[in-house]
Each structure stands twice: as structure tokens, then as C-alpha cells.
Coordinates of C-alpha atoms in Angstrom, one line a residue:
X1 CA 14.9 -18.2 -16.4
X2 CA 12.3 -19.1 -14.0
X3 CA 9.7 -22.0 -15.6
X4 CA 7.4 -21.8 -12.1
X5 CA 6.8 -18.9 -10.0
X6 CA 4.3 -19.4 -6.6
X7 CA 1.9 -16.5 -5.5
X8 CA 1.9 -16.1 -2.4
X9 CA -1.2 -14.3 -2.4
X10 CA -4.9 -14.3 -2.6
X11 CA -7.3 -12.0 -4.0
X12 CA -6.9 -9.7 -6.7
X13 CA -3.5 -9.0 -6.4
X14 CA -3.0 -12.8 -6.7
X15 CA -5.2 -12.9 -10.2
X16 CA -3.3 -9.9 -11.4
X17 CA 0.0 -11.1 -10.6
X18 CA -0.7 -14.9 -12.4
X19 CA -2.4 -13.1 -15.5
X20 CA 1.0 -11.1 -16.0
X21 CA 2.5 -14.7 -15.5
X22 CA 1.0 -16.1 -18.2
X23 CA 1.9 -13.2 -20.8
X24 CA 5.4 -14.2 -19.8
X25 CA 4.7 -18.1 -20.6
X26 CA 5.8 -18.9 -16.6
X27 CA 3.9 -21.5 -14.7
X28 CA 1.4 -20.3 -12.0
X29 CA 1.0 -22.4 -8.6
X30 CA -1.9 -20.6 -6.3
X31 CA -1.9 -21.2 -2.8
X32 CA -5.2 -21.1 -1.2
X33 CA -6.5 -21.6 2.6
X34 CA -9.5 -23.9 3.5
X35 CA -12.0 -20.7 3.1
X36 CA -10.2 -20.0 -0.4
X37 CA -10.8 -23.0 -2.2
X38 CA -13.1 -21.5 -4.6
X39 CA -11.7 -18.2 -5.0
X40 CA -11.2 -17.0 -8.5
X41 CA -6.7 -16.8 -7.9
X42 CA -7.0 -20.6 -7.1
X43 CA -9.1 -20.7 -10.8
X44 CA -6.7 -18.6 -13.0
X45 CA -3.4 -20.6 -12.3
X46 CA -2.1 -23.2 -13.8
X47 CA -1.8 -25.1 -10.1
X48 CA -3.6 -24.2 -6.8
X49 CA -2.1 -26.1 -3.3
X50 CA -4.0 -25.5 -0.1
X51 CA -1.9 -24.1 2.9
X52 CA -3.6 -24.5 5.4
X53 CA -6.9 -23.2 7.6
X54 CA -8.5 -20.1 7.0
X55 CA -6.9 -18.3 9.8
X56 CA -4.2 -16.2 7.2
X57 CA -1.7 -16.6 10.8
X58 CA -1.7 -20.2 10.1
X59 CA -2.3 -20.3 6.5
X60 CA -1.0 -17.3 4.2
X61 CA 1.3 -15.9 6.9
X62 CA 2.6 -19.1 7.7
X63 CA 6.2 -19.7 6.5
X64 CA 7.0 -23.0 6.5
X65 CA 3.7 -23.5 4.6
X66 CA 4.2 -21.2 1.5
X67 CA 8.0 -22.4 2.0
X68 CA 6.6 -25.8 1.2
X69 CA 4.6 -25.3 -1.0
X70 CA 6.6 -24.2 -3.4
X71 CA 9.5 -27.0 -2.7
X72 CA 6.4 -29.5 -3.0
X73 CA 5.4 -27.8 -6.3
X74 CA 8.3 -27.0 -8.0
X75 CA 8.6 -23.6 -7.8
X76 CA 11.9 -22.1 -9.3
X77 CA 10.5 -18.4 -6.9
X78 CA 8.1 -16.8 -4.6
X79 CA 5.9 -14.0 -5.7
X80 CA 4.9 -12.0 -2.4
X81 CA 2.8 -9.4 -3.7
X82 CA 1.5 -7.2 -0.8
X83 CA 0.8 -7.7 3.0
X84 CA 0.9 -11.5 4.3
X85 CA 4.5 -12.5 4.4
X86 CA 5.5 -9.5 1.6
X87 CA 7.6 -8.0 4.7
X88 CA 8.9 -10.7 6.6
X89 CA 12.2 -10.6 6.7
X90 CA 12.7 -14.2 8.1
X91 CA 10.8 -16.1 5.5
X92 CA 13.0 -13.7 2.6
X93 CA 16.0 -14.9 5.0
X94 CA 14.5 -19.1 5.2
X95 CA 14.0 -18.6 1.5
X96 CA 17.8 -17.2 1.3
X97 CA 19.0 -20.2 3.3
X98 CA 17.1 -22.8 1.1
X99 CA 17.7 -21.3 -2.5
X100 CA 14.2 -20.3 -3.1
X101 CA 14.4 -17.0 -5.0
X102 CA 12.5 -14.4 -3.3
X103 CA 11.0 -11.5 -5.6
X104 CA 11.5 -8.6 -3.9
X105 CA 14.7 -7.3 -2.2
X106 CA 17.5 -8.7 0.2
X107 CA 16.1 -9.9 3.6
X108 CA 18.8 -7.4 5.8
X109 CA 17.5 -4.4 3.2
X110 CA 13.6 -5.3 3.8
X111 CA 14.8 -5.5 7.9
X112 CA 16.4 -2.2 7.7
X113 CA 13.2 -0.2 6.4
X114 CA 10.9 -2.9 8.2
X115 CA 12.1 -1.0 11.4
X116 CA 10.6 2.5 11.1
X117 CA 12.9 4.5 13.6
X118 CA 15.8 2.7 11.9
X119 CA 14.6 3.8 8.7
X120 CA 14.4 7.5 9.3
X121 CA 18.1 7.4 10.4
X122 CA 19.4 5.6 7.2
X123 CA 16.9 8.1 5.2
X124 CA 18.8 10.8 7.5
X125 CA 21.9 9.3 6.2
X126 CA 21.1 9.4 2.6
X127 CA 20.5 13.6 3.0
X128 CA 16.5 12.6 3.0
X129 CA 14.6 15.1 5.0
X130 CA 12.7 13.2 8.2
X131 CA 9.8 14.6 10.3
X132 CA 11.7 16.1 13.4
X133 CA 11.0 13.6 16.4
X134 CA 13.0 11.2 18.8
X135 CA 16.8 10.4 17.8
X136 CA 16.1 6.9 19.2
X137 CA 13.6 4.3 20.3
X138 CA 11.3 5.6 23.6
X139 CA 10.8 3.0 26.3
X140 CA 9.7 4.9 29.2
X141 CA 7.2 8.3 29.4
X142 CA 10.1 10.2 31.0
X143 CA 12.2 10.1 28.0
X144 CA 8.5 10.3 25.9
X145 CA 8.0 13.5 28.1
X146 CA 11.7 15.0 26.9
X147 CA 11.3 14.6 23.6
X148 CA 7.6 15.9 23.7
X149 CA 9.0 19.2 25.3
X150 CA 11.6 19.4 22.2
X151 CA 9.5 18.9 19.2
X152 CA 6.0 19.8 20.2
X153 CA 2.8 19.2 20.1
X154 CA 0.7 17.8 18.4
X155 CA 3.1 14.5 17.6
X156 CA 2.6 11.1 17.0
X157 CA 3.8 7.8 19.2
X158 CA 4.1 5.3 16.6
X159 CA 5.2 1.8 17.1
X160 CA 8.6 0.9 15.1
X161 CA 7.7 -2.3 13.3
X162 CA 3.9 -1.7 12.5
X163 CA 1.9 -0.1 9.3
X164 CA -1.7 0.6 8.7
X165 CA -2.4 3.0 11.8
X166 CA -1.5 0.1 14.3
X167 CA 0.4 1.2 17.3
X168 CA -0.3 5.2 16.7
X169 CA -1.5 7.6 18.9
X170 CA -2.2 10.9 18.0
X171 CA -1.1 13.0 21.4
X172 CA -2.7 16.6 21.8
X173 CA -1.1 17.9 25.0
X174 CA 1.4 17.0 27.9
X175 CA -1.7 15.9 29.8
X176 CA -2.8 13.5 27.4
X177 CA 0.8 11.9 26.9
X178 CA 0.8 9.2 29.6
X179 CA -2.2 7.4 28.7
X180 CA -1.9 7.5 24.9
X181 CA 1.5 6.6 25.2
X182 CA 0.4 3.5 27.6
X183 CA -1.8 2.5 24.8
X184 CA 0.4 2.9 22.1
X185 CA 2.9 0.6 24.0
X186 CA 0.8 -2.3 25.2
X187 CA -1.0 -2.6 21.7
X188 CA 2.5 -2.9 20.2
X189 CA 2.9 -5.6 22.7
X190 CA -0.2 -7.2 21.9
X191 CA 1.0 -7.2 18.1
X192 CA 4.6 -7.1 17.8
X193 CA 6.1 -8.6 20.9
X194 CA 7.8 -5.6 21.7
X195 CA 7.6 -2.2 23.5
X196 CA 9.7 -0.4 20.4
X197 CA 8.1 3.2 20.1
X198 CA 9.3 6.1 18.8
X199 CA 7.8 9.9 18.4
X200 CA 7.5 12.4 15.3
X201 CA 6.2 15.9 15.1
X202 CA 2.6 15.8 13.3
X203 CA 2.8 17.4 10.3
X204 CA -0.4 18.6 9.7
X205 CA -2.5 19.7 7.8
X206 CA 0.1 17.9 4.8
X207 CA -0.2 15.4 1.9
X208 CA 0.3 12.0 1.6
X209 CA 2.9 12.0 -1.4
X210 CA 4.9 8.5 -2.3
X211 CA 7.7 7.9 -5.3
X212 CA 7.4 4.7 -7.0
X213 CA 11.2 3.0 -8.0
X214 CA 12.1 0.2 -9.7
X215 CA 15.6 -1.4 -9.3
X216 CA 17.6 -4.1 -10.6
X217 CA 20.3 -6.2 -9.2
X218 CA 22.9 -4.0 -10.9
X219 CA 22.7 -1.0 -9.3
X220 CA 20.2 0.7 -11.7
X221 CA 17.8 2.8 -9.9
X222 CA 15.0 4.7 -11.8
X223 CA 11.3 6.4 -10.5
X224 CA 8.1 5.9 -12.4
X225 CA 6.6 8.8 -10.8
X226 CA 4.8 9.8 -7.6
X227 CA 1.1 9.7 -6.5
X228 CA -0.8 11.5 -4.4
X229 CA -2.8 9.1 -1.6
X230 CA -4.5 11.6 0.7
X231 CA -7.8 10.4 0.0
X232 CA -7.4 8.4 3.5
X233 CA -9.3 7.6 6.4
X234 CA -7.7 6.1 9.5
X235 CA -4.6 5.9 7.5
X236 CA -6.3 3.2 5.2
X237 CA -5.6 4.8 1.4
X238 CA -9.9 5.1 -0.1
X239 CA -8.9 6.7 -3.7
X240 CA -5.2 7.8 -5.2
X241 CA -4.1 10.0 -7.7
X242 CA -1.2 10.1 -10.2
X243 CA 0.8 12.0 -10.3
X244 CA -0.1 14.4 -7.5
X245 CA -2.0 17.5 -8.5
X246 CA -0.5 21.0 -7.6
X247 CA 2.9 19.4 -6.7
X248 CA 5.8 21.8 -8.2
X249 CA 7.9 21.0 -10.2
X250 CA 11.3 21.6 -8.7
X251 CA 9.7 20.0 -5.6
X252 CA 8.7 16.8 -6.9
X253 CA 12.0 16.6 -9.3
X254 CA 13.8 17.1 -5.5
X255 CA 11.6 14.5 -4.6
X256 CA 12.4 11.7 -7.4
X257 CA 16.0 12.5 -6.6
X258 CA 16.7 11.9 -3.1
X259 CA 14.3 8.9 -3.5
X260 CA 16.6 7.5 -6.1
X261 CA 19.4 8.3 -3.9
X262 CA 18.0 6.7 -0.8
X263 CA 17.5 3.4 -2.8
X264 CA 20.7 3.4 -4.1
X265 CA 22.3 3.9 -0.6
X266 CA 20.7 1.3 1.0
X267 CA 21.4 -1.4 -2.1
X268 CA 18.1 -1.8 -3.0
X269 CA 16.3 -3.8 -6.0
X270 CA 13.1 -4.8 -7.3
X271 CA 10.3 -2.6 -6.8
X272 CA 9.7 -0.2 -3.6
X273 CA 8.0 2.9 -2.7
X274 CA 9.3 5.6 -0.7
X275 CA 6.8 7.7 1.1
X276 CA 6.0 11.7 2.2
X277 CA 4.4 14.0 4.2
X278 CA 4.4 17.6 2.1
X279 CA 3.3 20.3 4.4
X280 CA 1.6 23.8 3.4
X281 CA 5.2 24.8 2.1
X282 CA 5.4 21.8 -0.2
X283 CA 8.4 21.0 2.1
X284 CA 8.2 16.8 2.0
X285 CA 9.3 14.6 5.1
X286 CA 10.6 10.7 5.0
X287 CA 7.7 8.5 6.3
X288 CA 8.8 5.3 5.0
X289 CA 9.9 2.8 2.7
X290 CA 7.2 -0.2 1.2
X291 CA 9.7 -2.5 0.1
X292 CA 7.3 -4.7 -1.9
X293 CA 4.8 -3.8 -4.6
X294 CA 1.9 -0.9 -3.7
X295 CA -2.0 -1.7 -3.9
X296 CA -1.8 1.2 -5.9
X297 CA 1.3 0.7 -8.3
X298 CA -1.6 0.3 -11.2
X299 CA -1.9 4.0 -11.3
X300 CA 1.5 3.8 -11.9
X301 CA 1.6 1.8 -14.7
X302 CA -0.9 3.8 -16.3
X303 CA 1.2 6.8 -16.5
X304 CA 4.2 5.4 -17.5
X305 CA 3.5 2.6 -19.3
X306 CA 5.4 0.4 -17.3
X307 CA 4.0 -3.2 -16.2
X308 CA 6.0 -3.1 -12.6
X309 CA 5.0 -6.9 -12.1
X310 CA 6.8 -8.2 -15.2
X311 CA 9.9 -5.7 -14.6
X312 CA 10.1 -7.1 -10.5
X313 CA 10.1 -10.7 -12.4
X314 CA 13.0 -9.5 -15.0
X315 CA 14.6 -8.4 -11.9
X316 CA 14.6 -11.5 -9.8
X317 CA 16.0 -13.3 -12.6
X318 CA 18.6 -10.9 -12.5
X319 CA 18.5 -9.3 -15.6
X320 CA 19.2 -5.2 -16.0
X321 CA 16.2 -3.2 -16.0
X322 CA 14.8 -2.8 -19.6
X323 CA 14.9 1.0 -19.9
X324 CA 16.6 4.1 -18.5
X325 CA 15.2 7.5 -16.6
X326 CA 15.3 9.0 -20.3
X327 CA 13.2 6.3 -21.5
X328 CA 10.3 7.2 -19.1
X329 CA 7.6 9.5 -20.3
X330 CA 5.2 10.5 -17.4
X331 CA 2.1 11.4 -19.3
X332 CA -1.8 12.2 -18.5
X333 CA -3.7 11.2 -15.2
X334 CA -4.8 7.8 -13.4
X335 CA -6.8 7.4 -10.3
X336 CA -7.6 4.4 -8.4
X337 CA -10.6 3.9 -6.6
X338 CA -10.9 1.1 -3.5
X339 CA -13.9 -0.9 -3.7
X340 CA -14.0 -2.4 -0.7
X341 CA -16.9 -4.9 1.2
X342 CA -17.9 -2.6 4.3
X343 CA -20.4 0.0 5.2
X344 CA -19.3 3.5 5.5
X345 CA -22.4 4.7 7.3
X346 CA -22.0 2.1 10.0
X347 CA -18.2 3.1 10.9
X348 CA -17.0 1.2 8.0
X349 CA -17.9 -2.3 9.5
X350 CA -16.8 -5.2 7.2
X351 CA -19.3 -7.5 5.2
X352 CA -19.0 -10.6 4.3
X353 CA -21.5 -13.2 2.5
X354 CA -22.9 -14.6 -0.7
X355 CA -22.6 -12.4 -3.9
X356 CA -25.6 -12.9 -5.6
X357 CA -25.3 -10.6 -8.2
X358 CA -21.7 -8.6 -9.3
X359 CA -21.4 -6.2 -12.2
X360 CA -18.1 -4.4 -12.9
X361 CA -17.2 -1.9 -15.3
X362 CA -15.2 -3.7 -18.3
X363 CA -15.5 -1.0 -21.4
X364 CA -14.5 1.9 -22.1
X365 CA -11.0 3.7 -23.0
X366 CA -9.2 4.3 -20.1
X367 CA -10.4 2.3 -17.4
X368 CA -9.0 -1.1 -15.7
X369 CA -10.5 -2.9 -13.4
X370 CA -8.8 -5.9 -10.8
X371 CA -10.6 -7.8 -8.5
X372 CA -11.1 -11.1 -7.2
X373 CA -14.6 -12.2 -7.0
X374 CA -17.4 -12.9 -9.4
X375 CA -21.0 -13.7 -9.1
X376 CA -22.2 -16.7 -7.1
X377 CA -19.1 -15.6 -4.9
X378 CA -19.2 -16.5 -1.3
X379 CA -17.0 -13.4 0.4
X380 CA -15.1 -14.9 3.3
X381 CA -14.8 -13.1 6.1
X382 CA -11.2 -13.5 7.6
X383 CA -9.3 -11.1 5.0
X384 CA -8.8 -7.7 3.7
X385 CA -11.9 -6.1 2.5
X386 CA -11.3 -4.9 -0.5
X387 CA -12.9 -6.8 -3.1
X388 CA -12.3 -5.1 -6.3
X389 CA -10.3 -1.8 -7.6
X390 CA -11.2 0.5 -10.4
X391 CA -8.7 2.8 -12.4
X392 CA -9.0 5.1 -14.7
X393 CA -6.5 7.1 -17.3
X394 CA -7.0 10.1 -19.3
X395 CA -5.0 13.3 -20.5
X396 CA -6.6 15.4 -17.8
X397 CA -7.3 14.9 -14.2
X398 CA -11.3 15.9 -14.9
X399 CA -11.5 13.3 -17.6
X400 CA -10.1 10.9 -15.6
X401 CA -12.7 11.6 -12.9
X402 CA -15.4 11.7 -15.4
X403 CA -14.6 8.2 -16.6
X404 CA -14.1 7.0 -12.7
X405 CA -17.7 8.5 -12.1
X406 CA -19.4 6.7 -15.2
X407 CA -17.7 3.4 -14.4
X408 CA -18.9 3.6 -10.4
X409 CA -22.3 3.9 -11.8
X410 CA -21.8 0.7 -14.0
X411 CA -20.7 -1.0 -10.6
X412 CA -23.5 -4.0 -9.1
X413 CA -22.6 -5.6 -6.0
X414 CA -25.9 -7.3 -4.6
X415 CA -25.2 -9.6 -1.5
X416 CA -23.0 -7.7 1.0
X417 CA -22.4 -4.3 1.7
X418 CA -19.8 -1.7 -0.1
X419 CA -18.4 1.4 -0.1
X420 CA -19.8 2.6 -3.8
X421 CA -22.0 5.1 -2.9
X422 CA -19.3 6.8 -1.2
X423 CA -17.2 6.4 -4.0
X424 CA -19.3 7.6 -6.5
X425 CA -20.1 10.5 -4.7
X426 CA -16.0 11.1 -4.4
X427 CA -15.8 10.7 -7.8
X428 CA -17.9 14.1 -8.4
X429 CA -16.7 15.9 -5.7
X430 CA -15.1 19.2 -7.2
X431 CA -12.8 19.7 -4.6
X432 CA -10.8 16.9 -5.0
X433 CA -9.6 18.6 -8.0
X434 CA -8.5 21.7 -6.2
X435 CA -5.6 22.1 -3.5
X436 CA -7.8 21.8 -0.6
X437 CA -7.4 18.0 -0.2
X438 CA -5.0 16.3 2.8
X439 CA -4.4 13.6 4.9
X440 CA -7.0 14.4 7.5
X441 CA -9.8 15.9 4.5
X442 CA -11.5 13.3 3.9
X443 CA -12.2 11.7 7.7
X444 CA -12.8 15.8 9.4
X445 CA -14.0 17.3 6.5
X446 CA -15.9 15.4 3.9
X447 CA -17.3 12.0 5.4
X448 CA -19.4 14.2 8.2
X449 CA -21.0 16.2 5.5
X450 CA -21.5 12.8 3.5
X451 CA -23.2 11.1 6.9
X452 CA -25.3 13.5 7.3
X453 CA -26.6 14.3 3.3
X454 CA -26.5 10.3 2.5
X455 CA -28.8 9.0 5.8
X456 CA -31.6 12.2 4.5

């Protein structure tokens, strides 16, 4: 049984992971940089140490400091939750080597997926349908040029270890190949240390689908479900659905089973996601594997009842998971909407500053909302920019938006700028709740008409 768990973390995934800490009567340690110290995570546990600067590189990606950390504190494990080190596999290996329990999966599993091109051939493996692109990794344009002339265009050049729309270039024709691919390549380079590339056919127009799974450390693999996170702009998720409207049936049970599969090829425990393009033909293609827990794994819980925190602590302290597939009961609709501290009308430019004044939605059946500031707040401006996230539940998809739309307008952020106007306004859009929505939608389609109505 573990008596202290650190959070290696900030923000509200931080507050949300010590709050279910403290429903399971575990210590919380908080680690905090220099810019942190007041932040509300550092407030809600039980102990906050500081790590270092506010540069995250040398403070909340730093290793040896969270390592430290919770050897200084006492720690009996390390809760990752998302980004920062969530996907390292050295620090899960240094926490390996030292006996620090690491909650999340094996470091050589997390380095499998961590590599994309070496995670489309283990998802080949497991008889999981891949986007058609390069058998290996491409070095040189000549051998980009070969597989261009084999799968078509448009494709993507997409660096191996990145996420978040680093390292991808979106290549049109032949003639546009050796200069996007030169880019592609020196800003993996720049990021990664590497030239490690490799190509995909662009599905397109498609949806972005992904399976949420929970495993335990005895070879019990079960799904909670899938959502639907097309709502995206520069591949940076804005609003996400659960489960995904309009997906068939047969095609997301198909779905749920080669995701269980995969995971159980590969050894897998704790939580993960495994994520897909559907096309047009609701045919769905491997994109990757999140072996850690998903901003969006509230949505989740809200459908199945399931508090995917608590279960990835069960897990690390290697107990069996607490239910089976029968015992899961997918029922009614969740969306999660990303409030995040950046102007939409100004190319989505971060804010930072003072909060003078914050009002969030807290009443009302079927709505949640995480977040880690408060009034009197002072945003810093060296992290993620989300700032807060609103979900919502109800039987239907409609009431679900209804009470997302009502809570938006609740929402008061006075200080810095935010994305609620555009929220609010997705939150009444009609055509979200028809099958006209995908990847691409909401960056082509929607945000010009937005510009253009919201600036009269």
C-alpha cells in the first residue's frame, strides 16, 4: 500500500490528481518551480517541495529533480499525470533502477509506443489496421521521394518521437516535398536530437477517434469507451466528445477489440489510450498509443463511472483491476470543453498576467469543472495554456451541449485573455451535432466564418 504518492505535475491535472489522493487517505507531496510557488496544486497537498527554476526543462522536466524529490520526501511513488516527464522513458527506467514505483507502465513498453514508426509496426503486428506509409524510418529525400510515389499524395512527414503537431509537414505534391521534408527534418533536430522521420498517407477528410483502456499488472485488459476529439486546431484537441456520435456500432465494437488486443500484446498496464483516424468509410487507422493518462480521460469517467486516477493507483500497487468488461455500462453523453488563456482572434497567442477576477461554473447536475487557478491568480507565462476545463454529462448529446452552453456563460475570467467566446459560440453550433464535423472542420471550416462574424 502506498502511504505517499508525489505529483509530478502542476496545474489542474496536479489538483485533480491530489484531490483523488486524498479520498484514498494517501499523502500528497506537490512539486512546484520558482514561478509556481503560489499556485493552487502547491495549496491542496499535504506537502509542496520546489524543483527548481521556472524553466519546466530544468524544473518539471528535470529528472534527477522530481527523482529527488520524492527520495527527499518520502515518497513510496511518482504520479506523472500528462506531458512533462509522463513519457520519458529514462526517468520510468532511473525510477526502475532506484525502486521508486512509477505509475504508469514499464519503461521498454512506454519506449516502444514513444517511437511512432516503431509503433505502427507492433500495432501491424497485433492485426491493428495502420495508415499506409513508409515500412521504415526515411533519412534522405530519395528514399522520401520512393515512398511518396507509392502511397500518394497528400501525406504527412512526421517526426518519430514527437506529439502535438511538432516535426509534421503536410506535403501537397512532389514539388513541394524537398523543402517540407528539409523542415520537417531540421526541426526534429532542433527538438529531438535526431533526423528520425517517417511518412503516412493523409487520411483526410477523417475523425479523430481514441479508445480509452485500463490495465492491471495481471494481464486484465478492459476499454471504458471511445471519444471523439475532432474538435482540433493545429492538432491541439479545443472540445471532445464521448462517446463519438454517428460511430457504428460494429465499427466501434471492432474498434474496442483490436485495442484490447494491441494492449494485451505489447504487456501493457495502467491506463493508456490508443488513437484513430476513421475515414468517410468509418474504416479506422492506428495513430498512436498515449501511454499515460489523457487531458480528456474526464469525459470518460463520466460515461462509465469509472475514476481512472484511483484505478491507475490500485494498479501500481498491484492489485487486479476492480471490475470486468461486463461490469462496464457506457451510458449517456460527456463533452469537455478547453478553456485555455490565449486569444483566438490574434492566432491564438498566449496570455499571461494577473487574474483579477475568475468565476467558474460550480452548480448544476451534470457539469464538472478542473482547473488550477483562482482569483488574485498571477498566470505565469512559461506553461501550457490551459487554465481551466469544463465537462458536462447528460442522457443526450443536445442536453449535454445545452448544459456546456449555460455553464460557458457562467464563466468570468477578467485579467488575461481566453478562448470563451469561441467556446461558447461552439457550444451552440448545430453542426457539431451532425456528421459534418472532422479533423480539419474546425481550423478550414468554422474558425474563418467565426473571424470574420466575431471582429463585426
Amino acid at each position: 500500500m502506498f502511504k505517499k504518492i508525489l505529483v509530478a505535475n502542476r496545474g489542474e491535472i496536479a489538483c485533480r490528481i491530489i484531490r483523488a489522493l486524498r479520498e484514498m487517505n494517501i499523502t500528497s507531496v506537490a512539486v512546484y518551480s520558482q514561478a509556481d510557488q503560489d499556485a493552487l496544486h502547491t495549496q491542496l497537498a499535504d506537502e509542496a517541495i520546489q524543483i527548481g527554476p521556472a524553466n519546466s526543462l530544468n524544473s518539471y522536466q528535470n529528472p534527477v529533480a522530481i527523482l529527488t524529490a520524492a527520495m527527499v520526501t518520502g515518497a513510496d511513488a511518482i504520479h506523472p499525470g500528462y506531458g512533462f516527464l509522463s513519457e520519458r522513458h529514462d526517468f520510468i527506467r532511473m525510477c526502475e533502477d532506484v525502486g521508486m514505483k512509477f505509475i504508469g507502465p514499464r519503461s521498454d513498453v512506454v519506449k516502444l509506443m514513444g517511437n511512432k514508426q516503431n509503433a505502427r509496426l507492433t500495432m501491424e503486428k497485433a492485426g491493428v489496421p495502420i495508415v499506409p506509409g513508409s515500412k521504415g524510418l526515411v533519412y534522405s529525400l530519395q528514399e522520401a521521394k520512393e515512398v511518396a510515389r507509392t502511397i500518394g499524395f497528400p501525406l504527412m512527414v512526421k517526426t518519430a518521437d514527437g506529439g502535438g503537431g511538432r516535426g509534421m509537414r503536410r506535403v501537397e505534391s512532389m514539388e513541394d516535398l524537398p523543402r517540407l521534408f528539409d523542415q520537417a527534418q531540421q526541426e526534429t533536430w532542433s527538438i529531438y536530437g535526431n533526423k528520425d522521420l517517417y511518412i503516412e498517407r493523409i487520411i483526410a477528410p477523417a475523425r479523430h477517434i481514441e479508445v480509452q483502456l485500463l490495465a492491471d499488472e495481471h494481464g486484465h485488459v478492459i476499454h471504458l469507451g471511445e471519444r471523439d476529439c475532432s474538435l482540433q486546431r493545429n492538432h491541439q484537441k479545443v472540445l471532445e466528445i464521448a462517446p463519438a456520435p454517428f460511430l457504428p456500432e460494429e465499427v466501434r465494437e471492432k474498434m474496442y477489440q483490436a485495442s484490447v488486443n494491441a494492449a494485451q500484446s505489447i504487456g501493457y498496464w495502467n491506463a493508456g489510450t490508443i488513437e484513430y483516424l476513421v475515414d468517410e468509410d468509418n474504416q479506422f487507422y492506428f495513430m498512436e498509443m498515449n501511454t499515460r493518462l489523457q487531458v480528456e480521460h474526464t469525459i470518460s469517467e463520466a460515461i462509465s463511472g469509472v475514476d481512472i486516477v484511483k484505478e491507475q493507483i490500485n494498479i501500481a500497487m498491484d492489485k487486479p483491476l476492480s471490475f470486468q468488461q461486463e461490469d462496464i455500462q457506457l451510458s449517456g453523453y460527456a463533452i469537455e470543453a478547453r478553456l485555455n488563456a490565449e486569444n483566438p482572434k490574434e492566432n491564438f497567442l498566449p496570455a499571461s498576467g494577473h487574474i483579477n477576477r475568475l468565476l467558474l461554473p460550480v452548480g448544476g447536475l451534470g457539469l464538472r469543472v478542473e482547473t488550477g487557478i483562482y482569483s488574485n491568480y498571477t498566470l505565469p507565462p512559461f506553461y501550457d495554456s490551459m487554465i481551466a476545463k469544463v465537462i458536462t454529462y447528460a442522457s443526450t448529446l443536445e442536453e449535454a451541449f445545452i448544459i456546456m452552453h449555460r455553464a460557458l456563460d457562467e464563466v468570468v475570467v477578467e485579467g488575461v485573455e481566453t478562448n470563451i467566446e469561441l467556446l461558447q459560440d461552439l457550444s451552440t453550433t448545430s453542426k457539431l451535432l451532425k456528421d459534418s464535423v472532422h479533423t480539419m472542420w474546425l481550423q478550414e471550416v468554422y474558425m474563418p466564418q467565426w473571424l470574420t462574424t466575431s471582429k463585426r
